[in-house]
Coordinates of C-alpha atoms in Angstrom, one line a residue:
X1 CA 0.0 0.0 0.0
X2 CA 1.0 3.6 -0.6
X3 CA 1.2 6.1 2.2
X4 CA -0.9 9.1 1.8
X5 CA 0.8 11.8 -0.2
X6 CA 3.8 9.8 -1.2
X7 CA 5.5 6.9 -2.7
X8 CA 6.7 5.2 0.5
X9 CA 5.1 2.3 2.2
X10 CA 2.8 2.7 5.2
X11 CA 4.7 2.3 8.5
X12 CA 4.0 -0.8 10.5
X13 CA 1.5 -0.5 13.2
X14 CA 0.7 -2.4 16.3
X15 CA -3.1 -3.1 16.4
X16 CA -5.3 -4.7 19.0
X17 CA -8.4 -6.3 17.6
X18 CA -11.0 -7.3 20.2
X19 CA -12.5 -10.6 19.3
X20 CA -15.3 -12.6 21.1
X21 CA -16.5 -15.1 18.5
X22 CA -19.5 -13.0 17.5
X23 CA -20.3 -12.0 13.9
X24 CA -19.7 -8.4 15.0
X25 CA -16.1 -9.0 16.1
X26 CA -15.6 -11.1 12.9
X27 CA -16.8 -8.1 10.8
X28 CA -14.3 -5.8 12.7
X29 CA -11.5 -8.3 11.9
X30 CA -12.6 -8.5 8.2
X31 CA -12.9 -4.7 8.0
X32 CA -9.4 -4.2 9.4
X33 CA -7.9 -6.8 7.1
X34 CA -9.6 -5.4 4.0
X35 CA -9.2 -1.7 4.7
X36 CA -6.2 -1.0 6.9
X37 CA -3.9 -4.0 7.2
X38 CA -0.3 -3.7 6.0
X39 CA 2.1 -6.7 5.7
X40 CA 4.3 -5.4 8.5
X41 CA 1.5 -4.7 11.0
X42 CA 1.6 -6.6 14.3
X43 CA -1.9 -7.7 15.2
X44 CA -2.9 -8.7 18.7
X45 CA -6.1 -10.7 18.8
X46 CA -7.5 -9.9 22.2
X47 CA -10.2 -11.8 24.1
X48 CA -11.4 -11.6 27.6
X49 CA -13.8 -13.9 29.5
X50 CA -14.3 -15.3 32.9
X51 CA -16.5 -17.9 34.6
X52 CA -20.1 -16.8 34.9
X53 CA -21.0 -14.8 38.1
X54 CA -23.9 -17.1 38.8
X55 CA -21.4 -19.8 39.8
X56 CA -21.0 -18.0 43.1
X57 CA -24.7 -17.9 43.5
X58 CA -26.9 -14.8 44.2
X59 CA -26.8 -15.5 47.9
X60 CA -23.0 -16.0 48.0
X61 CA -23.4 -19.8 48.2
X62 CA -20.9 -21.2 45.8
X63 CA -21.7 -23.8 43.1
X64 CA -20.5 -27.3 43.5
X65 CA -16.9 -28.0 42.6
X66 CA -18.1 -30.2 39.7
X67 CA -20.2 -27.4 38.3
X68 CA -17.3 -25.0 38.5
X69 CA -14.9 -27.4 36.8
X70 CA -17.5 -28.1 34.0
X71 CA -17.9 -24.4 33.4
X72 CA -14.1 -23.8 33.5
X73 CA -13.5 -26.6 31.0
X74 CA -16.3 -25.2 28.7
X75 CA -14.7 -21.8 28.9
X76 CA -11.2 -23.2 28.1
X77 CA -12.6 -25.1 25.1
X78 CA -14.4 -22.0 23.8
X79 CA -11.3 -19.8 24.2
X80 CA -9.1 -22.4 22.6
X81 CA -11.4 -22.8 19.6
X82 CA -11.7 -19.0 19.1
X83 CA -7.9 -18.7 19.3
X84 CA -7.4 -21.4 16.7
X85 CA -10.0 -20.0 14.4
X86 CA -8.7 -16.4 14.6
X87 CA -5.0 -17.4 14.3
X88 CA -5.9 -19.6 11.3
X89 CA -7.5 -16.7 9.6
X90 CA -4.4 -14.6 10.2
X91 CA -2.3 -17.4 8.7
X92 CA -4.6 -17.7 5.7
X93 CA -4.2 -14.0 5.0
X94 CA -0.5 -13.8 5.7
X95 CA -1.0 -11.5 8.7
X96 CA 1.4 -11.3 11.7
X97 CA -0.9 -12.0 14.6
X98 CA -0.6 -13.2 18.1
X99 CA -3.2 -14.1 20.7
X100 CA -3.7 -12.5 24.1
X101 CA -6.3 -13.6 26.6
X102 CA -7.4 -11.9 29.9
X103 CA -9.4 -13.6 32.6
X104 CA -11.6 -10.6 33.3
X105 CA -15.2 -9.9 34.1
X106 CA -15.2 -6.3 32.7
X107 CA -14.4 -6.7 29.0
X108 CA -14.2 -2.9 28.4
X109 CA -11.6 -2.4 31.1
X110 CA -9.7 -5.4 29.9
X111 CA -9.5 -4.0 26.3
X112 CA -8.3 -0.6 27.6
X113 CA -5.7 -2.2 29.9
X114 CA -4.4 -4.5 27.1
X115 CA -4.1 -1.7 24.6
X116 CA -2.1 0.3 27.1
X117 CA 0.1 -2.6 28.2
X118 CA 0.9 -3.4 24.5
X119 CA 1.3 0.3 23.5
X120 CA -0.8 -0.3 20.4
X121 CA -1.3 2.3 17.8
X122 CA -5.0 1.6 17.6
X123 CA -7.9 -0.6 18.8
X124 CA -10.3 -2.2 16.4
X125 CA -13.6 -3.6 17.6
X126 CA -17.1 -4.4 16.6
X127 CA -20.4 -3.3 18.1
X128 CA -23.7 -5.1 18.5
X129 CA -25.6 -1.9 17.5
X130 CA -27.8 -1.9 20.6
X131 CA -30.6 0.6 20.6
X132 CA -30.4 3.7 22.9
X133 CA -32.5 2.2 25.7
X134 CA -30.8 -1.2 25.8
X135 CA -27.3 0.4 25.6
X136 CA -28.2 2.7 28.5
X137 CA -29.4 -0.2 30.6
X138 CA -26.8 -2.7 29.6
X139 CA -23.8 -0.5 28.9
X140 CA -21.6 -0.9 25.9
X141 CA -18.1 -2.3 25.7
X142 CA -17.3 -0.2 22.7
X143 CA -18.5 3.0 24.4
X144 CA -16.4 2.2 27.5
X145 CA -13.3 1.7 25.4
X146 CA -13.9 4.9 23.4
X147 CA -14.3 6.9 26.6
X148 CA -11.4 5.4 28.5
X149 CA -8.7 4.4 26.0
X150 CA -5.8 6.6 25.4
X151 CA -5.4 5.0 22.0
X152 CA -7.4 5.7 18.8
X153 CA -10.4 3.3 18.6
X154 CA -12.1 2.2 15.4
X155 CA -15.6 0.8 16.0
X156 CA -16.9 -1.2 13.1
X157 CA -20.7 -1.0 13.0
X158 CA -22.9 -4.0 12.2
X159 CA -23.4 -4.6 8.4
X160 CA -26.2 -2.5 7.0
X161 CA -25.6 0.5 9.2

């Protein structure tokens, strides 16, 4: 690719792409790959997850050790499958990628912290396109990242928007 206004190549960037296995994060990855990626870019595929809060029980009574182990194994499998899938896509498209995982309840804060730790040039992420009322009640990971990150954030809207 040509740099704007000249004949040189675009400088390599370090980019964090937030992935969660949803079609929205896949669209963000595809958008970056099609519109911004350069061969020398370093891409960090970032995912955060944790065991569901209900395992502690609403009254503070913990779930059985068997239930916790089943949930932990399910989470490990899901994360491993996502990692393999995303790194496979990177390999297919000759992208320099690596995986980073955080065991974190707050996905927005985890993205902001990872972006700072890695000193990335930008964060790319999808959004589910929640309506105003649902977003107000549920919050939005992308809005949190935009508000708290000290790095530029590209939010790729759902297709059709």
